[in-house]
Structures are given as structure tokens and as C-alpha cells.
Amino acid sequence: MADSSEFEAQGFITPDGTEMVIVRRKDWDAVCSLAESAVAKIEEEAMNIPNDVEQYVQLGLNPVAAWRRHVGVTQTVLADKVGVTQAAIARIEAGPTGAGRDDTLTRIAKALGAPLAHINPPAKTSAQRMRKAIDNSTNAKTGRLLQSASSSR
């Protein structure tokens, strides 16, 4: 584990009295990595996954579908609680774990009483981060991009 004495930092106070710190990029990346690891460990320890949900996931079900079955609601009922269409729930359940907009997955986790880290785990690879960025840039109900890829036509 990295010791704080290993990091190089410079501090200063802005004219409005805000204390600021400047660190090297590699030190910032190391701190972020440590923080992500700590959060993941805490979330993993906090997750209390019912046996039936674990079994559904082991059989290949998306965690949203597994939790929905555990709670005993239909896609339509869950969609109404979350404020999306039944088709949106179906797309999320058919996709890989964490597929969907962050705000939608947060509402789903809350509606199902599931740990958010189980429904929407942090992206670990660049491909997962890219997929998540695309998911977060689409309309939850239509699946269409919120902004066009090119503004010049």
C-alpha cells in the first residue's frame, strides 16, 4: 500500500481562502486506484445477496432479472416503479451486468432493494468504461443518443 509520504504535493491558498493541493498525475492515479479498491471492498462486504439471487446469476441471469424474480415483480411493474418502459427493462436484463444508464440502474436497485454495486458494478476495463459512457449518453426510454455525434451537417 502506498504511504502518503511517497506522494509529492504542493499546496496553496486561493484568494477566497480555499486550500488547494497539486499532485503529480501518477500520484493522483495511485490515490484514485486505492480509493476505488477501498470502495469496491466496502461495497462487496456490504452486499448481502440472497441465495436464490446468487443461483439465478450463476445460471447466467442478469442481476436485474435475478433480483426482479426474487422480489416477484414483472418487468412492467418494475418499469412503472422506475419510470421507464418495459422494453427498457427487457434490454437491460438482456445485456451484460451494468448495461444501462447509471441513473436508471440506481432507481432499479432502489426499487428492488438490491445493493447498487450488484446491479451496477464499477467498470474495470476500458471497453466497459466506453460502453458505460455510451449508455449514459442515451435516452433511457428511447435508447437514442441525447446528443448527435457530429454537430456539423
mmCIF file of C-alpha atoms in Angstrom:
data_model
loop_
_atom_site.group_PDB
_atom_site.id
_atom_site.type_symbol
_atom_site.label_atom_id
_atom_site.label_comp_id
_atom_site.label_asym_id
_atom_site.label_seq_id
_atom_site.Cartn_x
_atom_site.Cartn_y
_atom_site.Cartn_z
ATOM 1 C CA MET A 1 0.000 0.000 0.000
ATOM 2 C CA ALA A 2 1.249 3.461 -0.800
ATOM 3 C CA ASP A 3 2.327 5.698 2.060
ATOM 4 C CA SER A 4 1.281 9.350 1.907
ATOM 5 C CA SER A 5 4.938 10.344 2.356
ATOM 6 C CA GLU A 6 5.613 8.808 -1.077
ATOM 7 C CA PHE A 7 3.412 11.392 -2.804
ATOM 8 C CA GLU A 8 4.754 14.730 -3.958
ATOM 9 C CA ALA A 9 2.332 17.593 -3.495
ATOM 10 C CA GLN A 10 2.304 21.364 -3.445
ATOM 11 C CA GLY A 11 -0.284 23.355 -1.558
ATOM 12 C CA PHE A 12 -1.562 26.880 -1.823
ATOM 13 C CA ILE A 13 -4.488 29.003 -0.708
ATOM 14 C CA THR A 14 -6.646 30.821 -3.239
ATOM 15 C CA PRO A 15 -7.664 34.468 -2.764
ATOM 16 C CA ASP A 16 -11.066 33.302 -1.445
ATOM 17 C CA GLY A 17 -9.343 31.156 1.231
ATOM 18 C CA THR A 18 -9.832 27.759 -0.428
ATOM 19 C CA GLU A 19 -6.949 25.412 0.320
ATOM 20 C CA MET A 20 -5.738 23.700 -2.879
ATOM 21 C CA VAL A 21 -3.276 20.874 -3.496
ATOM 22 C CA ILE A 22 -1.431 19.999 -6.691
ATOM 23 C CA VAL A 23 -0.140 16.439 -7.101
ATOM 24 C CA ARG A 24 1.699 14.609 -9.848
ATOM 25 C CA ARG A 25 -0.573 12.695 -12.237
ATOM 26 C CA LYS A 26 0.928 9.327 -11.240
ATOM 27 C CA ASP A 27 0.237 10.137 -7.572
ATOM 28 C CA TRP A 28 -3.350 11.169 -8.375
ATOM 29 C CA ASP A 29 -3.867 7.932 -10.327
ATOM 30 C CA ALA A 30 -2.456 5.917 -7.405
ATOM 31 C CA VAL A 31 -4.788 7.640 -4.922
ATOM 32 C CA CYS A 32 -7.784 7.085 -7.215
ATOM 33 C CA SER A 33 -6.878 3.421 -7.608
ATOM 34 C CA LEU A 34 -6.596 2.977 -3.834
ATOM 35 C CA ALA A 35 -9.927 4.724 -3.315
ATOM 36 C CA GLU A 36 -11.670 2.599 -5.965
ATOM 37 C CA SER A 37 -10.267 -0.578 -4.386
ATOM 38 C CA ALA A 38 -11.412 0.501 -0.927
ATOM 39 C CA VAL A 39 -14.906 1.388 -2.143
ATOM 40 C CA ALA A 40 -15.201 -1.900 -4.045
ATOM 41 C CA LYS A 41 -14.154 -3.852 -0.944
ATOM 42 C CA ILE A 42 -16.630 -1.997 1.274
ATOM 43 C CA GLU A 43 -19.436 -2.488 -1.238
ATOM 44 C CA GLU A 44 -18.589 -6.170 -1.650
ATOM 45 C CA GLU A 45 -18.630 -6.701 2.102
ATOM 46 C CA ALA A 46 -21.904 -4.762 2.405
ATOM 47 C CA MET A 47 -23.657 -6.848 -0.229
ATOM 48 C CA ASN A 48 -25.931 -9.425 1.275
ATOM 49 C CA ILE A 49 -27.109 -11.393 -1.740
ATOM 50 C CA PRO A 50 -29.974 -13.845 -1.157
ATOM 51 C CA ASN A 51 -29.260 -17.443 -2.157
ATOM 52 C CA ASP A 52 -31.859 -17.511 -4.914
ATOM 53 C CA VAL A 53 -30.423 -14.344 -6.475
ATOM 54 C CA GLU A 54 -26.915 -15.860 -6.409
ATOM 55 C CA GLN A 55 -28.234 -19.024 -8.039
ATOM 56 C CA TYR A 56 -30.031 -17.064 -10.783
ATOM 57 C CA VAL A 57 -26.852 -15.089 -11.531
ATOM 58 C CA GLN A 58 -24.760 -18.282 -11.585
ATOM 59 C CA LEU A 59 -27.221 -19.680 -14.122
ATOM 60 C CA GLY A 60 -26.499 -16.677 -16.343
ATOM 61 C CA LEU A 61 -29.294 -14.257 -15.480
ATOM 62 C CA ASN A 62 -28.507 -10.562 -15.393
ATOM 63 C CA PRO A 63 -28.602 -9.345 -11.751
ATOM 64 C CA VAL A 64 -31.579 -7.079 -12.544
ATOM 65 C CA ALA A 65 -33.593 -10.105 -13.716
ATOM 66 C CA ALA A 66 -32.405 -12.158 -10.739
ATOM 67 C CA TRP A 67 -33.433 -9.501 -8.207
ATOM 68 C CA ARG A 68 -36.719 -8.866 -10.029
ATOM 69 C CA ARG A 69 -37.571 -12.576 -9.795
ATOM 70 C CA HIS A 70 -36.520 -12.617 -6.145
ATOM 71 C CA VAL A 71 -38.853 -9.705 -5.378
ATOM 72 C CA GLY A 72 -41.605 -11.261 -7.500
ATOM 73 C CA VAL A 73 -42.440 -8.406 -9.866
ATOM 74 C CA THR A 74 -42.879 -8.338 -13.614
ATOM 75 C CA GLN A 75 -40.830 -6.221 -15.995
ATOM 76 C CA THR A 76 -43.866 -3.989 -16.453
ATOM 77 C CA VAL A 77 -44.318 -3.399 -12.713
ATOM 78 C CA LEU A 78 -40.601 -2.657 -12.298
ATOM 79 C CA ALA A 79 -40.647 -0.324 -15.310
ATOM 80 C CA ASP A 80 -43.558 1.618 -13.791
ATOM 81 C CA LYS A 81 -41.733 1.942 -10.448
ATOM 82 C CA VAL A 82 -38.545 3.121 -12.167
ATOM 83 C CA GLY A 83 -40.158 5.380 -14.777
ATOM 84 C CA VAL A 84 -39.003 3.609 -17.930
ATOM 85 C CA THR A 85 -40.664 1.332 -20.453
ATOM 86 C CA GLN A 86 -40.979 -2.431 -20.105
ATOM 87 C CA ALA A 87 -38.820 -2.690 -23.228
ATOM 88 C CA ALA A 88 -36.053 -0.735 -21.468
ATOM 89 C CA ILE A 89 -36.112 -3.221 -18.579
ATOM 90 C CA ALA A 90 -36.017 -6.090 -21.079
ATOM 91 C CA ARG A 91 -32.963 -4.533 -22.825
ATOM 92 C CA ILE A 92 -31.155 -4.081 -19.508
ATOM 93 C CA GLU A 93 -31.901 -7.661 -18.472
ATOM 94 C CA ALA A 94 -30.752 -8.996 -21.854
ATOM 95 C CA GLY A 95 -27.480 -7.062 -21.675
ATOM 96 C CA PRO A 96 -24.363 -7.622 -19.622
ATOM 97 C CA THR A 97 -24.286 -6.729 -15.929
ATOM 98 C CA GLY A 98 -24.230 -2.954 -15.573
ATOM 99 C CA ALA A 99 -25.758 -2.292 -19.003
ATOM 100 C CA GLY A 100 -27.943 0.783 -18.894
ATOM 101 C CA ARG A 101 -27.770 4.357 -17.701
ATOM 102 C CA ASP A 102 -26.343 4.888 -14.223
ATOM 103 C CA ASP A 103 -29.399 6.842 -13.080
ATOM 104 C CA THR A 104 -31.748 4.123 -14.334
ATOM 105 C CA LEU A 105 -29.742 1.343 -12.664
ATOM 106 C CA THR A 106 -29.700 3.328 -9.409
ATOM 107 C CA ARG A 107 -33.509 3.623 -9.489
ATOM 108 C CA ILE A 108 -33.799 -0.107 -10.326
ATOM 109 C CA ALA A 109 -31.563 -1.079 -7.397
ATOM 110 C CA LYS A 110 -33.630 1.093 -5.059
ATOM 111 C CA ALA A 111 -36.944 -0.298 -6.360
ATOM 112 C CA LEU A 112 -35.718 -3.875 -5.910
ATOM 113 C CA GLY A 113 -33.967 -3.303 -2.574
ATOM 114 C CA ALA A 114 -30.730 -4.531 -4.135
ATOM 115 C CA PRO A 115 -27.183 -3.281 -3.488
ATOM 116 C CA LEU A 116 -26.252 -0.862 -6.272
ATOM 117 C CA ALA A 117 -22.808 -2.488 -6.590
ATOM 118 C CA HIS A 118 -24.524 -5.761 -7.542
ATOM 119 C CA ILE A 119 -26.780 -4.145 -10.153
ATOM 120 C CA ASN A 120 -24.211 -1.649 -11.481
ATOM 121 C CA PRO A 121 -20.638 -2.661 -10.585
ATOM 122 C CA PRO A 122 -17.835 -0.201 -11.390
ATOM 123 C CA ALA A 123 -16.379 -0.567 -14.892
ATOM 124 C CA LYS A 124 -12.980 -2.260 -14.752
ATOM 125 C CA THR A 125 -11.807 -2.295 -18.358
ATOM 126 C CA SER A 126 -11.616 0.453 -20.951
ATOM 127 C CA ALA A 127 -14.225 -1.398 -23.026
ATOM 128 C CA GLN A 128 -16.621 -1.438 -20.055
ATOM 129 C CA ARG A 129 -15.981 2.262 -19.406
ATOM 130 C CA MET A 130 -16.672 3.018 -23.098
ATOM 131 C CA ARG A 131 -19.929 1.028 -23.011
ATOM 132 C CA LYS A 132 -20.974 2.841 -19.836
ATOM 133 C CA ALA A 133 -20.216 6.242 -21.412
ATOM 134 C CA ILE A 134 -22.396 5.311 -24.396
ATOM 135 C CA ASP A 135 -25.176 4.007 -22.134
ATOM 136 C CA ASN A 136 -25.110 7.227 -20.105
ATOM 137 C CA SER A 137 -25.407 9.355 -23.252
ATOM 138 C CA THR A 138 -28.672 7.790 -24.407
ATOM 139 C CA ASN A 139 -32.277 8.487 -23.517
ATOM 140 C CA ALA A 140 -33.479 5.834 -21.044
ATOM 141 C CA LYS A 141 -36.873 5.455 -22.740
ATOM 142 C CA THR A 142 -35.885 5.538 -26.420
ATOM 143 C CA GLY A 143 -32.280 4.334 -26.385
ATOM 144 C CA ARG A 144 -31.392 7.194 -28.750
ATOM 145 C CA LEU A 145 -28.340 9.372 -28.270
ATOM 146 C CA LEU A 146 -29.054 12.530 -26.317
ATOM 147 C CA GLN A 147 -26.618 14.496 -28.477
ATOM 148 C CA SER A 148 -25.752 13.892 -32.085
ATOM 149 C CA ALA A 149 -22.239 12.600 -32.718
ATOM 150 C CA SER A 150 -21.493 15.470 -35.074
ATOM 151 C CA SER A 151 -22.830 18.985 -34.814
ATOM 152 C CA SER A 152 -21.775 19.929 -38.375
ATOM 153 C CA ARG A 153 -24.108 18.816 -41.146
#
